[in-house]
Amino acid sequence: VAPATMNAFELISKSQGLNLSSLFEK
Amino acid sequence: MGCCYSTSKRTRTPGYEEPTVLASQTPFTVSEVEALHELYKKLSNSIIEDNLIHREEFQLALFRNRNKKNLFADRIFDLFDLKRNGVIEFGEFVRSLGLFHPNAPLEDKITFAFRLYDLKQTGFIERDELKEMVLALLHESDLELSDDMIESIVDKTFSDADINGDGKIDQEEWKAFVSKHPSLIRNMTLPYLKDITLAFPSFVVRTEVEE
């Protein structure tokens, strides 16, 4: 993806720290 | 007596709240709250056996590493810790996860994401906060961008979201921005929660309360 078209919030939302599905992994 | 012993033992757990009460205040059923309690017991005793989720236990569950520092995980922990006493109690855990339920109101998800990104809790998302979050994301990923590129991304995003051009994103501007980019709150929905009792049957030991 060309940087100029990147959405900063879209980038941020991919943080592993925001992926709570990990809480449910056994 | 067996029944009474079980109840009093649970009542003594700090922060424990009755599943019927939590179910009435969240999108979860009583059985789902009980399934979440099984998950909560596991998470809250992974390092310190006190039935409370400490920050390190939250980090361990998210990253399999108790010492991993992550800006966003810290923010999530702080928002889950409604009483701000440094731990996530069971009621806080259920109420906060309720926001991630597929049936939770979209408005609540959008507001939670706004509070998450409002790092300094000023009621606005400011440009320096946005840049700090982009830098934190780049730090945890393999993506490398020059400072010029980062500035360009932050500038473009900010100008798109800051409709009135006052240099900060308020809640109304955030709502409008999310409505144009709904994928921004995709991570605010955990499909597992739709029926946690089926997704995680091992957590359901027994149903103590009649639905």
CSV table of C-alpha atoms in Angstrom, one decimal:
chain,number,residue,atom,x,y,z
A,1,VAL,CA,0.0,0.0,0.0
A,2,ALA,CA,1.4,3.4,-0.9
A,3,PRO,CA,2.0,5.4,2.3
A,4,ALA,CA,0.1,8.4,1.0
A,5,THR,CA,-3.1,6.3,0.9
A,6,MET,CA,-2.6,4.7,4.3
A,7,ASN,CA,-5.1,5.6,6.9
A,8,ALA,CA,-3.2,6.0,10.2
A,9,PHE,CA,-6.1,4.6,12.3
A,10,GLU,CA,-6.3,1.6,10.0
A,11,LEU,CA,-2.6,0.9,10.7
A,12,ILE,CA,-3.1,1.4,14.5
A,13,SER,CA,-6.2,-0.9,14.5
A,14,LYS,CA,-3.9,-3.8,13.4
A,15,SER,CA,-1.9,-3.7,16.7
A,16,GLN,CA,-1.7,-7.1,18.5
A,17,GLY,CA,-2.6,-5.2,21.6
A,18,LEU,CA,-6.0,-4.5,20.3
A,19,ASN,CA,-6.7,-8.1,19.2
A,20,LEU,CA,-8.5,-9.4,22.2
A,21,SER,CA,-9.3,-12.7,20.6
A,22,SER,CA,-5.9,-13.8,22.0
A,23,LEU,CA,-7.6,-13.8,25.5
A,24,PHE,CA,-9.7,-16.8,24.4
A,25,GLU,CA,-6.8,-18.9,23.1
A,26,LYS,CA,-6.2,-21.9,25.4
B,1,MET,CA,-23.9,-27.8,52.8
B,2,GLY,CA,-22.5,-28.2,49.4
B,3,CYS,CA,-24.7,-25.6,47.6
B,4,CYS,CA,-24.1,-22.9,50.2
B,5,TYR,CA,-20.4,-23.5,50.5
B,6,SER,CA,-20.0,-23.1,46.8
B,7,THR,CA,-22.0,-19.8,46.8
B,8,SER,CA,-20.1,-18.3,49.8
B,9,LYS,CA,-16.8,-19.2,48.4
B,10,ARG,CA,-17.6,-17.3,45.2
B,11,THR,CA,-19.0,-14.4,47.1
B,12,ARG,CA,-15.7,-13.9,48.9
B,13,THR,CA,-13.8,-13.5,45.6
B,14,PRO,CA,-13.0,-9.8,45.3
B,15,GLY,CA,-15.0,-8.1,42.6
B,16,TYR,CA,-17.3,-11.2,42.0
B,17,GLU,CA,-20.7,-10.2,40.9
B,18,GLU,CA,-23.7,-12.5,40.3
B,19,PRO,CA,-24.1,-13.7,36.7
B,20,THR,CA,-27.8,-12.8,36.8
B,21,VAL,CA,-27.0,-9.2,37.5
B,22,LEU,CA,-24.2,-9.0,34.9
B,23,ALA,CA,-26.4,-10.7,32.3
B,24,SER,CA,-29.1,-8.1,32.9
B,25,GLN,CA,-26.6,-5.3,32.2
B,26,THR,CA,-24.8,-6.8,29.2
B,27,PRO,CA,-25.5,-8.6,26.0
B,28,PHE,CA,-24.5,-11.9,27.6
B,29,THR,CA,-26.9,-14.6,28.9
B,30,VAL,CA,-26.4,-16.1,32.4
B,31,SER,CA,-24.7,-19.2,30.9
B,32,GLU,CA,-22.4,-17.0,28.9
B,33,VAL,CA,-21.4,-15.0,32.0
B,34,GLU,CA,-20.7,-18.3,33.8
B,35,ALA,CA,-18.5,-19.4,30.9
B,36,LEU,CA,-16.7,-16.1,31.1
B,37,HIS,CA,-16.1,-16.7,34.8
B,38,GLU,CA,-14.3,-19.9,33.9
B,39,LEU,CA,-12.1,-17.9,31.5
B,40,TYR,CA,-11.7,-15.2,34.1
B,41,LYS,CA,-10.5,-17.6,36.7
B,42,LYS,CA,-7.9,-18.9,34.4
B,43,LEU,CA,-6.6,-15.4,33.4
B,44,SER,CA,-6.8,-14.0,36.9
B,45,ASN,CA,-4.7,-16.8,38.5
B,46,SER,CA,-2.0,-17.1,35.8
B,47,ILE,CA,0.7,-15.3,37.8
B,48,ILE,CA,-0.8,-14.1,41.1
B,49,GLU,CA,-3.4,-16.4,42.5
B,50,ASP,CA,-5.9,-13.8,43.8
B,51,ASN,CA,-8.8,-14.0,41.3
B,52,LEU,CA,-8.0,-10.5,40.0
B,53,ILE,CA,-6.5,-9.7,36.6
B,54,HIS,CA,-3.3,-7.8,37.0
B,55,ARG,CA,-1.6,-5.9,34.1
B,56,GLU,CA,1.0,-8.6,33.7
B,57,GLU,CA,-1.6,-11.3,33.5
B,58,PHE,CA,-3.4,-9.3,30.8
B,59,GLN,CA,-0.2,-8.9,28.9
B,60,LEU,CA,0.6,-12.6,29.3
B,61,ALA,CA,-2.8,-13.6,27.9
B,62,LEU,CA,-2.5,-11.3,24.9
B,63,PHE,CA,1.1,-11.9,24.0
B,64,ARG,CA,2.2,-15.1,25.9
B,65,ASN,CA,4.7,-12.7,27.5
B,66,ARG,CA,4.2,-11.0,30.8
B,67,ASN,CA,6.8,-8.4,30.2
B,68,LYS,CA,5.8,-7.3,26.7
B,69,LYS,CA,5.1,-3.6,26.7
B,70,ASN,CA,2.4,-2.4,24.3
B,71,LEU,CA,0.7,1.0,24.3
B,72,PHE,CA,-2.6,-0.3,23.1
B,73,ALA,CA,-2.8,-3.3,25.5
B,74,ASP,CA,-2.1,-0.8,28.3
B,75,ARG,CA,-4.9,1.5,27.1
B,76,ILE,CA,-7.3,-1.5,26.9
B,77,PHE,CA,-6.3,-2.6,30.4
B,78,ASP,CA,-6.9,1.0,31.8
B,79,LEU,CA,-10.3,1.2,30.2
B,80,PHE,CA,-11.3,-2.2,31.5
B,81,ASP,CA,-10.2,-1.2,34.9
B,82,LEU,CA,-13.3,0.9,35.5
B,83,LYS,CA,-12.5,1.5,39.2
B,84,ARG,CA,-8.9,2.4,38.4
B,85,ASN,CA,-7.5,0.3,41.2
B,86,GLY,CA,-4.9,-1.4,39.1
B,87,VAL,CA,-6.7,-4.7,38.5
B,88,ILE,CA,-9.6,-5.9,36.4
B,89,GLU,CA,-12.3,-7.4,38.6
B,90,PHE,CA,-14.8,-10.0,37.2
B,91,GLY,CA,-17.7,-7.5,36.8
B,92,GLU,CA,-15.4,-5.1,35.0
B,93,PHE,CA,-14.2,-7.9,32.8
B,94,VAL,CA,-17.7,-8.9,31.8
B,95,ARG,CA,-19.1,-5.4,31.3
B,96,SER,CA,-16.1,-4.3,29.2
B,97,LEU,CA,-16.1,-7.5,27.1
B,98,GLY,CA,-19.8,-6.8,26.6
B,99,LEU,CA,-18.8,-3.9,24.4
B,100,PHE,CA,-17.1,-6.4,22.1
B,101,HIS,CA,-20.2,-8.5,21.7
B,102,PRO,CA,-21.6,-8.6,18.2
B,103,ASN,CA,-24.9,-7.4,19.6
B,104,ALA,CA,-23.5,-4.5,21.5
B,105,PRO,CA,-24.6,-1.1,20.3
B,106,LEU,CA,-22.4,0.3,17.5
B,107,GLU,CA,-22.4,3.7,19.2
B,108,ASP,CA,-20.8,2.1,22.3
B,109,LYS,CA,-18.1,0.5,20.2
B,110,ILE,CA,-17.3,3.8,18.5
B,111,THR,CA,-17.2,5.6,21.8
B,112,PHE,CA,-14.9,3.0,23.4
B,113,ALA,CA,-12.5,3.3,20.4
B,114,PHE,CA,-12.4,7.0,20.8
B,115,ARG,CA,-11.6,6.8,24.5
B,116,LEU,CA,-8.9,4.2,23.6
B,117,TYR,CA,-7.2,6.6,21.2
B,118,ASP,CA,-7.7,9.7,23.4
B,119,LEU,CA,-4.4,8.9,25.1
B,120,LYS,CA,-4.3,12.0,27.3
B,121,GLN,CA,-8.0,11.8,28.0
B,122,THR,CA,-8.6,15.3,27.0
B,123,GLY,CA,-11.8,14.5,25.1
B,124,PHE,CA,-10.1,14.9,21.8
B,125,ILE,CA,-7.7,12.8,19.7
B,126,GLU,CA,-4.8,15.2,19.0
B,127,ARG,CA,-2.2,15.0,16.2
B,128,ASP,CA,0.6,14.2,18.6
B,129,GLU,CA,-1.4,11.3,20.0
B,130,LEU,CA,-2.1,10.0,16.5
B,131,LYS,CA,1.6,10.1,15.7
B,132,GLU,CA,2.6,8.5,19.0
B,133,MET,CA,0.2,5.6,18.2
B,134,VAL,CA,1.5,5.2,14.6
B,135,LEU,CA,5.1,5.1,16.0
B,136,ALA,CA,4.0,2.5,18.6
B,137,LEU,CA,2.4,0.3,15.9
B,138,LEU,CA,5.5,0.6,13.7
B,139,HIS,CA,7.7,-0.3,16.7
B,140,GLU,CA,5.8,-3.6,17.3
B,141,SER,CA,5.6,-4.5,13.6
B,142,ASP,CA,8.2,-5.1,10.9
B,143,LEU,CA,7.0,-2.2,8.9
B,144,GLU,CA,9.6,0.5,8.5
B,145,LEU,CA,8.7,4.0,7.3
B,146,SER,CA,10.7,7.2,7.1
B,147,ASP,CA,9.7,10.0,9.3
B,148,ASP,CA,8.6,12.0,6.2
B,149,MET,CA,6.2,9.1,5.3
B,150,ILE,CA,4.9,8.9,8.9
B,151,GLU,CA,4.3,12.7,8.9
B,152,SER,CA,2.5,12.4,5.5
B,153,ILE,CA,0.2,9.6,6.7
B,154,VAL,CA,-0.6,11.4,10.0
B,155,ASP,CA,-1.2,14.7,8.1
B,156,LYS,CA,-3.5,13.1,5.5
B,157,THR,CA,-5.5,11.1,8.1
B,158,PHE,CA,-5.8,14.0,10.4
B,159,SER,CA,-7.0,16.4,7.7
B,160,ASP,CA,-9.6,13.8,6.6
B,161,ALA,CA,-10.9,13.3,10.1
B,162,ASP,CA,-10.6,16.8,11.5
B,163,ILE,CA,-13.6,18.3,9.6
B,164,ASN,CA,-13.7,21.7,11.3
B,165,GLY,CA,-9.9,22.1,11.1
B,166,ASP,CA,-9.3,23.0,14.7
B,167,GLY,CA,-6.3,20.7,15.1
B,168,LYS,CA,-8.1,17.9,17.1
B,169,ILE,CA,-10.6,15.2,16.4
B,170,ASP,CA,-13.7,15.4,18.6
B,171,GLN,CA,-16.3,12.6,19.2
B,172,GLU,CA,-18.6,13.8,16.4
B,173,GLU,CA,-15.8,14.0,13.9
B,174,TRP,CA,-14.7,10.5,15.0
B,175,LYS,CA,-18.2,9.1,14.5
B,176,ALA,CA,-18.3,10.6,11.0
B,177,PHE,CA,-14.8,9.2,10.2
B,178,VAL,CA,-15.7,5.7,11.4
B,179,SER,CA,-18.9,5.8,9.4
B,180,LYS,CA,-16.8,6.4,6.3
B,181,HIS,CA,-14.2,3.7,7.4
B,182,PRO,CA,-16.2,1.1,9.3
B,183,SER,CA,-13.2,-1.3,9.2
B,184,LEU,CA,-11.6,0.9,11.9
B,185,ILE,CA,-13.8,-0.7,14.6
B,186,ARG,CA,-13.7,-4.2,13.2
B,187,ASN,CA,-11.5,-5.2,16.2
B,188,MET,CA,-14.2,-3.9,18.5
B,189,THR,CA,-16.3,-7.0,17.7
B,190,LEU,CA,-15.3,-10.5,18.9
B,191,PRO,CA,-17.5,-13.1,17.1
B,192,TYR,CA,-16.5,-15.7,19.8
B,193,LEU,CA,-18.6,-13.8,22.3
B,194,LYS,CA,-21.8,-14.4,20.3
B,195,ASP,CA,-22.0,-17.8,21.9
B,196,ILE,CA,-19.1,-18.3,24.2
B,197,THR,CA,-20.6,-21.4,25.7
B,198,LEU,CA,-20.5,-23.2,22.4
B,199,ALA,CA,-17.1,-21.8,21.3
B,200,PHE,CA,-15.5,-22.7,24.6
B,201,PRO,CA,-17.4,-25.7,26.0
B,202,SER,CA,-14.6,-26.6,28.4
B,203,PHE,CA,-15.3,-23.4,30.3
B,204,VAL,CA,-18.8,-24.5,31.0
B,205,VAL,CA,-18.5,-26.6,34.1
B,206,ARG,CA,-22.0,-26.4,35.3
B,207,THR,CA,-25.0,-24.1,35.2
B,208,GLU,CA,-25.7,-22.9,38.7
B,209,VAL,CA,-28.5,-20.5,37.9
B,210,GLU,CA,-31.7,-21.2,36.0
B,211,GLU,CA,-31.9,-19.1,32.9
